[in-house]
PDB file of C-alpha atoms in Angstrom:
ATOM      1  CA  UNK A   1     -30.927  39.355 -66.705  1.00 82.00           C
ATOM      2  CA  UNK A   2     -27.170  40.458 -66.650  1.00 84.00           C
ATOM      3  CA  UNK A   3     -24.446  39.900 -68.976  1.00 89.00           C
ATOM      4  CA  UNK A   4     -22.818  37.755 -66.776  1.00 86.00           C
ATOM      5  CA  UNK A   5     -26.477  35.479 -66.152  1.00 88.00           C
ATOM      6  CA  UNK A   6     -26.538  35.522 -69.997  1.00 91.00           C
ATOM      7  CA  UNK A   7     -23.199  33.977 -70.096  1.00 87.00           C
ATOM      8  CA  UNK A   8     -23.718  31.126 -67.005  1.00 85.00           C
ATOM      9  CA  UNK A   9     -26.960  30.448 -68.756  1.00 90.00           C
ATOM     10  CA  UNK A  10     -25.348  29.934 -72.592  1.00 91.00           C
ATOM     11  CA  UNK A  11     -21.990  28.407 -71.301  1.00 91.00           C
ATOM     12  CA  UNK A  12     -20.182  31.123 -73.349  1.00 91.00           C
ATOM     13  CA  UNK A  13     -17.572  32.882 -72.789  1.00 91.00           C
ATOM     14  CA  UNK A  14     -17.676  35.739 -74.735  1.00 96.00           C
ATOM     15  CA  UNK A  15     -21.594  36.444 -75.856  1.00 97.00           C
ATOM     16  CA  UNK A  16     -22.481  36.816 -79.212  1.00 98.00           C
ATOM     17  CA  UNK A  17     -24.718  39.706 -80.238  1.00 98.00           C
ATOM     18  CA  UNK A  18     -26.493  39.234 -83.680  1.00 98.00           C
ATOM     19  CA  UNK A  19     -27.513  42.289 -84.935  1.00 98.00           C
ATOM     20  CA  UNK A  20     -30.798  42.669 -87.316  1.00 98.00           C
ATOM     21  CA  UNK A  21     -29.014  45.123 -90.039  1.00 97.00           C
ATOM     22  CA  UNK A  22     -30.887  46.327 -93.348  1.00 97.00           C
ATOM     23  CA  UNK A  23     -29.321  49.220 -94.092  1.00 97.00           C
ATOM     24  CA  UNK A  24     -26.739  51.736 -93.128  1.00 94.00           C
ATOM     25  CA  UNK A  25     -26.508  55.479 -94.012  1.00 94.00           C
ATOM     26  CA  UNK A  26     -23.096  55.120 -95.337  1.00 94.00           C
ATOM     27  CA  UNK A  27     -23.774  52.792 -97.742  1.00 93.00           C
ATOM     28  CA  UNK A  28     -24.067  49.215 -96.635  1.00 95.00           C
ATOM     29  CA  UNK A  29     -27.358  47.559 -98.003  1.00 96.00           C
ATOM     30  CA  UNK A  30     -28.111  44.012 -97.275  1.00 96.00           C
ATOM     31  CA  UNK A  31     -29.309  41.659 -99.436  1.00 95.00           C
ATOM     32  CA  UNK A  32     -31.511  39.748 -97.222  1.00 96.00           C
ATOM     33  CA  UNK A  33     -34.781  41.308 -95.344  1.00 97.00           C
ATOM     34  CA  UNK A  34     -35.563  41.792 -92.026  1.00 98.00           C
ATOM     35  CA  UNK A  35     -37.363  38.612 -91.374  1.00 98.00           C
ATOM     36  CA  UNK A  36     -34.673  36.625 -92.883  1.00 97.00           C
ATOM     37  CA  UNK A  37     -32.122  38.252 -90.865  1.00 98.00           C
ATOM     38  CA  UNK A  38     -33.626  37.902 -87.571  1.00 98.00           C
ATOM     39  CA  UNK A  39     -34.715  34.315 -88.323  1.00 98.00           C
ATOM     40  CA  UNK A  40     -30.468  34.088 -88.450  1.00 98.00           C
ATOM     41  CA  UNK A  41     -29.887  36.242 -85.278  1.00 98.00           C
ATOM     42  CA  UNK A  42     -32.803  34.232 -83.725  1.00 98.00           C
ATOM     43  CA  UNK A  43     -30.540  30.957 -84.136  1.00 97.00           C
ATOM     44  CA  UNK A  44     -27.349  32.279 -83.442  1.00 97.00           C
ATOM     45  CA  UNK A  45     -27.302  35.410 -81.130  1.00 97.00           C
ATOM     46  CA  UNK A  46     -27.169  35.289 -77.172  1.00 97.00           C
ATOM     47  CA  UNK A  47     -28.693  39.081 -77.570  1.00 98.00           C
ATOM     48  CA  UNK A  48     -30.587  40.496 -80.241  1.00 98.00           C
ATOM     49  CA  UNK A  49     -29.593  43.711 -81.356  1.00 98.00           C
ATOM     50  CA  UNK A  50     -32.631  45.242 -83.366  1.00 98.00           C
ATOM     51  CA  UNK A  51     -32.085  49.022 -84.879  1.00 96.00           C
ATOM     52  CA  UNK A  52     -34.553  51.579 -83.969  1.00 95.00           C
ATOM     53  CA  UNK A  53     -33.398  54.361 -86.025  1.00 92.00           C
ATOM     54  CA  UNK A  54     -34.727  54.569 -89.634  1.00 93.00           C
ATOM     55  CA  UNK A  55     -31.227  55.416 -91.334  1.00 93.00           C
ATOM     56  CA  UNK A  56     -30.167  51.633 -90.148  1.00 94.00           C
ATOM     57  CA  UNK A  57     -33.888  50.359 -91.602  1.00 94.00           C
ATOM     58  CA  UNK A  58     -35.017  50.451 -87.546  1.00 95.00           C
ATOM     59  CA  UNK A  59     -37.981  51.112 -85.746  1.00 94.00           C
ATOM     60  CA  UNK A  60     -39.047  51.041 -81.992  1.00 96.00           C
ATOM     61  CA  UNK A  61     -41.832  48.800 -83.696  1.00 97.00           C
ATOM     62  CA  UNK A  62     -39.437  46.331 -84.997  1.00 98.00           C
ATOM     63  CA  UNK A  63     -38.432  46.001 -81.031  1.00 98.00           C
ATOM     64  CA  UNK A  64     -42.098  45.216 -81.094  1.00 98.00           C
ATOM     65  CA  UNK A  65     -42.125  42.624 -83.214  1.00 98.00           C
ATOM     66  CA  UNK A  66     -38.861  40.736 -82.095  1.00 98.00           C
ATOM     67  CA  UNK A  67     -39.870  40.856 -78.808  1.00 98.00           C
ATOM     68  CA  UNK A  68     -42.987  38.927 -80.002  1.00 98.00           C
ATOM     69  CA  UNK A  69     -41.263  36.371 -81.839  1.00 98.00           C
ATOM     70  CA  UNK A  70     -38.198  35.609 -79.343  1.00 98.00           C
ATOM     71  CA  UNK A  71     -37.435  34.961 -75.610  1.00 96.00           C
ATOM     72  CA  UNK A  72     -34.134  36.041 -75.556  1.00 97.00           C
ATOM     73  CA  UNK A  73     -32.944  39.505 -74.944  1.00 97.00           C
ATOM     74  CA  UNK A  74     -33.177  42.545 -76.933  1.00 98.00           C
ATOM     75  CA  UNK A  75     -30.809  45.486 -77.358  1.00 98.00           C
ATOM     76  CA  UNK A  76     -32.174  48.212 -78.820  1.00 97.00           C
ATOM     77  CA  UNK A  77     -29.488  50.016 -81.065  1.00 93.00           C
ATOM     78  CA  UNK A  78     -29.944  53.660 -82.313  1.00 86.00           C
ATOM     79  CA  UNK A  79     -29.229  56.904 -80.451  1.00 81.00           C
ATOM     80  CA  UNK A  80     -30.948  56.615 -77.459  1.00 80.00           C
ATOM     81  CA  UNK A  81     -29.898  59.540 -75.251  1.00 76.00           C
ATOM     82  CA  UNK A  82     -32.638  60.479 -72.641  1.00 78.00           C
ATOM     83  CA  UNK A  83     -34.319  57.987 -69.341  1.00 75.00           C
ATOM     84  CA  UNK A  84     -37.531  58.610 -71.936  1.00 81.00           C
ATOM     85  CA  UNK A  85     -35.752  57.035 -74.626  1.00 86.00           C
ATOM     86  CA  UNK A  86     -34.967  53.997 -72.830  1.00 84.00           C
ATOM     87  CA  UNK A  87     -38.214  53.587 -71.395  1.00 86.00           C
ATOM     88  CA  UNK A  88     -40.226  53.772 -74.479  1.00 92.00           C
ATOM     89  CA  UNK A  89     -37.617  51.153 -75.687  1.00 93.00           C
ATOM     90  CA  UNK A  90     -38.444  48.844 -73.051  1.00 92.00           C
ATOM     91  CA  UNK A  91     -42.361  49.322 -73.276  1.00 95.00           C
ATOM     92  CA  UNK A  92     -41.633  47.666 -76.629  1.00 96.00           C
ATOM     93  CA  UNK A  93     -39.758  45.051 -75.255  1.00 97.00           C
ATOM     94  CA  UNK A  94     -36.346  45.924 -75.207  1.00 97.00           C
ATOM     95  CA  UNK A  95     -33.697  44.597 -72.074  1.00 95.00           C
ATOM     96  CA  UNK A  96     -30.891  46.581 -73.307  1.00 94.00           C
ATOM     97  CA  UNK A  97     -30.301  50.209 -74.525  1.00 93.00           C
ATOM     98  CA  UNK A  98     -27.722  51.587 -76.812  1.00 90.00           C
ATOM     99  CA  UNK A  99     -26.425  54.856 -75.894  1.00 85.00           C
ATOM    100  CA  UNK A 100     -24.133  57.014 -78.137  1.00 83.00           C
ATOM    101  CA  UNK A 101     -22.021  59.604 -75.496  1.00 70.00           C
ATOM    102  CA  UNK A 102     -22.900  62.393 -76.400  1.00 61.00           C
ATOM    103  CA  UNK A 103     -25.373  63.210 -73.767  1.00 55.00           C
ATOM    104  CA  UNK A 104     -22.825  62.173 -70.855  1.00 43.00           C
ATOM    105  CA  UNK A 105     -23.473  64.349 -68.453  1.00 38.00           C
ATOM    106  CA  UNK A 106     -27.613  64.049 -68.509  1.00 47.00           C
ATOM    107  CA  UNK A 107     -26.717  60.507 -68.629  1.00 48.00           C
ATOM    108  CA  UNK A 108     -25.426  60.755 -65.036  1.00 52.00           C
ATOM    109  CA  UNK A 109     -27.396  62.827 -63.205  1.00 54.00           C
ATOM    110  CA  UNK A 110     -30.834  60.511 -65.039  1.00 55.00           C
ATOM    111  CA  UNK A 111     -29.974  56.738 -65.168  1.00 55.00           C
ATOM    112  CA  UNK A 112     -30.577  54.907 -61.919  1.00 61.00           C
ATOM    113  CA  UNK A 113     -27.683  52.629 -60.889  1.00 68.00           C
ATOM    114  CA  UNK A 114     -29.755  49.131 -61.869  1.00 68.00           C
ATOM    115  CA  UNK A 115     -30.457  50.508 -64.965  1.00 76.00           C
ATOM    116  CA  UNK A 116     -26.593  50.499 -65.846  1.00 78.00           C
ATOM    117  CA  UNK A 117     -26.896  46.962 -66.337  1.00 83.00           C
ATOM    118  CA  UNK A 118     -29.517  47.633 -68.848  1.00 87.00           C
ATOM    119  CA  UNK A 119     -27.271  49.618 -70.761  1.00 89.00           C
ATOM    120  CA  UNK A 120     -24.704  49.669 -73.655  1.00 93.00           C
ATOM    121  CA  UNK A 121     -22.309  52.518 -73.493  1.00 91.00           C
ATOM    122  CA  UNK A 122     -20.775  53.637 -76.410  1.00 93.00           C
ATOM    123  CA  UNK A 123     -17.913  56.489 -76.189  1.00 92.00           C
ATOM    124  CA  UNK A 124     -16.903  58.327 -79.176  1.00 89.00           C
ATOM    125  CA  UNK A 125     -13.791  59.761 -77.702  1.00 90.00           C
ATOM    126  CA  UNK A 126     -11.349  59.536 -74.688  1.00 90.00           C
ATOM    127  CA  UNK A 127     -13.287  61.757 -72.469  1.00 88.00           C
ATOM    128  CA  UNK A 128     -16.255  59.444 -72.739  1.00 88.00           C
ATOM    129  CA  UNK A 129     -14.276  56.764 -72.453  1.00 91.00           C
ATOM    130  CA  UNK A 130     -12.738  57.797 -69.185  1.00 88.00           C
ATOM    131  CA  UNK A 131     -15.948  59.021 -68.217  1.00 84.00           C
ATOM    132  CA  UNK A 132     -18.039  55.431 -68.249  1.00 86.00           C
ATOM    133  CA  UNK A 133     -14.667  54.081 -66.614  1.00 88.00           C
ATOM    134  CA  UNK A 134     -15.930  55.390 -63.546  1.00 84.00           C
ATOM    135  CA  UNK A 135     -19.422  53.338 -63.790  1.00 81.00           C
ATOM    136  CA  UNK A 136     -19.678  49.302 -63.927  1.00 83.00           C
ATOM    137  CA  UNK A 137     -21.708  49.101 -67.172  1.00 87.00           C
ATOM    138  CA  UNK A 138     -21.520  47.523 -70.897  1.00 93.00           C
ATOM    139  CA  UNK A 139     -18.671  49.639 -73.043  1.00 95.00           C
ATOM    140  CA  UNK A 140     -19.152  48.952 -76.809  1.00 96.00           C
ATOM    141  CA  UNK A 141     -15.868  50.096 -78.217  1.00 97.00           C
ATOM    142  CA  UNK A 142     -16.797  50.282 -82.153  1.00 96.00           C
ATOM    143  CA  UNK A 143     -14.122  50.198 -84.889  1.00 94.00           C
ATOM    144  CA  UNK A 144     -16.701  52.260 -86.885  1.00 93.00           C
ATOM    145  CA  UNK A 145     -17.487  56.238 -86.060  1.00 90.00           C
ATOM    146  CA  UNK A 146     -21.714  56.054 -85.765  1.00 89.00           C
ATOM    147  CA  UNK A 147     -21.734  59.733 -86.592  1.00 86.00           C
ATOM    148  CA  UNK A 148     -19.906  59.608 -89.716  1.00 89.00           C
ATOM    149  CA  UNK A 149     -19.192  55.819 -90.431  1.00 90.00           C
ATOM    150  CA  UNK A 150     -15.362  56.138 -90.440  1.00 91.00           C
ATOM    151  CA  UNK A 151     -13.507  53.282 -89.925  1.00 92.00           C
ATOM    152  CA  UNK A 152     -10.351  53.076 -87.662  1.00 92.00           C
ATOM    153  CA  UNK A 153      -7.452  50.885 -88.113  1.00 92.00           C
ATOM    154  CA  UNK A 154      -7.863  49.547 -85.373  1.00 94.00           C
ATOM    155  CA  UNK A 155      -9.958  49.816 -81.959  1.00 96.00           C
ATOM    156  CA  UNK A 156      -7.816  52.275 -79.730  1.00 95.00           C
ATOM    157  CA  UNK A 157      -6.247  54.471 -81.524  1.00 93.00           C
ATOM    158  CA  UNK A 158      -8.863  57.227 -81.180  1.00 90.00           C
ATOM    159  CA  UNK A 159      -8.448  56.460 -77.896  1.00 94.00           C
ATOM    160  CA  UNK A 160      -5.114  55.557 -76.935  1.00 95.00           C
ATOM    161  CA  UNK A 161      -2.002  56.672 -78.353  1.00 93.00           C
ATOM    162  CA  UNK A 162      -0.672  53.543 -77.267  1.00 95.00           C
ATOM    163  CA  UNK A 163      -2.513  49.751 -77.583  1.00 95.00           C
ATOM    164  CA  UNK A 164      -0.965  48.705 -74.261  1.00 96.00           C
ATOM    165  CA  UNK A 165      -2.544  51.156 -72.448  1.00 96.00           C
ATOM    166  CA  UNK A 166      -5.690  50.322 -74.079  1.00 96.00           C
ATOM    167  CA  UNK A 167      -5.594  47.119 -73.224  1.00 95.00           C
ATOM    168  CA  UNK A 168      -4.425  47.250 -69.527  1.00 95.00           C
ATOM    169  CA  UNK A 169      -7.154  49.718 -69.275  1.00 95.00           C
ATOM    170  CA  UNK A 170     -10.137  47.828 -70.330  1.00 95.00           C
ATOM    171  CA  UNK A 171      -8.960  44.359 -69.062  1.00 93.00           C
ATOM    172  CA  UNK A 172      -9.333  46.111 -65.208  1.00 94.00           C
ATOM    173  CA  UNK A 173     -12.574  47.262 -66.555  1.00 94.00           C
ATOM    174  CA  UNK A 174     -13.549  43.781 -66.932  1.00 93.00           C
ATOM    175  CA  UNK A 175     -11.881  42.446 -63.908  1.00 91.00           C
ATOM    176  CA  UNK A 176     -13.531  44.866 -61.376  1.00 89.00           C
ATOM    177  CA  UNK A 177     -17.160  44.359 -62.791  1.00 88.00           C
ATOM    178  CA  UNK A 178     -17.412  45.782 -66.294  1.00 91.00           C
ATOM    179  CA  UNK A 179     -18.654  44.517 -69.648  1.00 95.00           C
ATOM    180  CA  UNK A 180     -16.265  45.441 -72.760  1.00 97.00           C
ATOM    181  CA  UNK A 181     -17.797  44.710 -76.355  1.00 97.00           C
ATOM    182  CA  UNK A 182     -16.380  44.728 -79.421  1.00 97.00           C
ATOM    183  CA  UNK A 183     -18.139  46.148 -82.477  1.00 97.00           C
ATOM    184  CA  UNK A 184     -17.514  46.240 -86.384  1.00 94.00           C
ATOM    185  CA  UNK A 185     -14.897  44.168 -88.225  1.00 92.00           C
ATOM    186  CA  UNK A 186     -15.481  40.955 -86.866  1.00 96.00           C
ATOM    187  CA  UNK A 187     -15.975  38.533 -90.027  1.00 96.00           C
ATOM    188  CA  UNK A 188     -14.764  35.298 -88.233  1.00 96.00           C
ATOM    189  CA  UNK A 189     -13.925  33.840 -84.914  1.00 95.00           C
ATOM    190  CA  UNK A 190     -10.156  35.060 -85.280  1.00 96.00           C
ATOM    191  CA  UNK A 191     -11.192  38.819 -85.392  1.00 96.00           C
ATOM    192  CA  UNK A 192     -12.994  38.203 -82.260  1.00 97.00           C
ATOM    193  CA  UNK A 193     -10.161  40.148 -79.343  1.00 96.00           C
ATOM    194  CA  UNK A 194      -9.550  38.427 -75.977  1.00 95.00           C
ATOM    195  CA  UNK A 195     -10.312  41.480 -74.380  1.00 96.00           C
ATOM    196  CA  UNK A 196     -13.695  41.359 -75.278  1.00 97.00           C
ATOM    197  CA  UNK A 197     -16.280  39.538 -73.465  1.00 96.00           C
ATOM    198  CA  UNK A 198     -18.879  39.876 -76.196  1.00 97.00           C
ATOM    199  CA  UNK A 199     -19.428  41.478 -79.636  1.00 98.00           C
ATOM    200  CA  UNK A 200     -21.594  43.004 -82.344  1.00 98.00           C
ATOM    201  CA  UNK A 201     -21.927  41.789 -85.645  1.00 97.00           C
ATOM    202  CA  UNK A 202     -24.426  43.034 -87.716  1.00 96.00           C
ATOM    203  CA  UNK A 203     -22.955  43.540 -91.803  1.00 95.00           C
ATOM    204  CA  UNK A 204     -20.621  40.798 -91.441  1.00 96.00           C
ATOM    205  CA  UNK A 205     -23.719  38.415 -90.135  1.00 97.00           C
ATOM    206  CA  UNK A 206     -24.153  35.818 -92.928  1.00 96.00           C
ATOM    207  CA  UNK A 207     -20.460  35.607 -93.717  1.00 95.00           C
ATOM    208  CA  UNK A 208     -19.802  35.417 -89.865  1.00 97.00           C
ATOM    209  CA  UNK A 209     -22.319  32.261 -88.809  1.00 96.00           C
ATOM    210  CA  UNK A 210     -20.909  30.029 -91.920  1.00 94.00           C
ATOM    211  CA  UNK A 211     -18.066  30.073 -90.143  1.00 92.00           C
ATOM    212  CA  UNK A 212     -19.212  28.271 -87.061  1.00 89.00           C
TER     213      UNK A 212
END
């Protein structure tokens, strides 16, 4: 199923992806476990973002057991870089891959075209960025750095030296057949940017459903 099924079948506009978040390596512990948090993500989420790398508390078998106790989709998050990766992530039940850019260029000469649907795209800097422009896939554009767990000011500027162009730039995106997401520092409903047609929240999870 596509983004865009997912969003005709849910009525939403912009899809909400409830992330399954123990830990963090830069600090961030929750204070609820696993269970209880995908019990939440389970009642709230269109996706389900479960982690898969062990710094975040993840496990492929956690993909495992999510896919066992829900029948809506499944993004695997971690640093999925190689078509093995992905495939071992949808043996386990995954629909949806993460992919940090680093590995852009084995990226394109090793993902199929269907399995761009299949896959969230996240570019650490402009080069990536531009890169994955030239694709129609998911583009998770993350406040926070996943290498070192800096956080921006804002989501362009390690981008764009200019917001406008940001935003002109990813709004064609969308129009000619891309997905834009917005991760990180989303608390409530009003952090949530018109330019995104869905987004991650995984820390701010509790805080973020008693607001709806």
């Amino acid at each position: 199923m596509t983004l865009q099924e997912i969003k005709i079948s849910t009525g939403n506009k912009q899809l909400f992806i409830a992330e399954v978040k123990t830990q963090s390596p830069f600090g961030f512990v929750s204070k609820y476990n696993w269970d209880d948090l995908f019990k939440i993500a389970n009642e709230y989420g269109d996706i389900i973002s479960i982690h898969v790398d062990s710094r975040w508390g993840g496990d492929l078998e956690l993909v495992k057991k999510a896919r066992d106790l829900t029948q809506k989709p499944i993004l695997a998050k971690g640093f999925i870089q190689t078509a093995y990766d992905v495939e071992i992530a949808r043996h386990h039940g995954a629909n949806y891959t993460l992919q940090v850019g680093e590995e852009v260029p084995y990226y394109k000469r090793n993902y199929r075209e269907e399995m761009l649907e299949k896959l969230f795209y996240e570019p650490l800097n402009k080069e990536h960025l531009y890169y994955i422009f030239k694709e129609k896939t998911n583009i998770v554009i993350n406040k926070r750095n996943p290498q070192t767990g800096q956080t921006y000011n804002n989501y362009w500027e390690r981008f764009y030296k200019k917001e406008d162009d940001f935003i002109k730039d990813i709004k064609l995106y969308n129009i000619f057949g891309g997905n834009v997401i917005q991760a990180s520092g989303i608390k409530n409903k009003q952090d949530i940017c018109d330019w995104a047609k869905g987004f991650i929240i995984g820390e701010n999870l509790l805080e973020f459903v008693k607001t709806l």
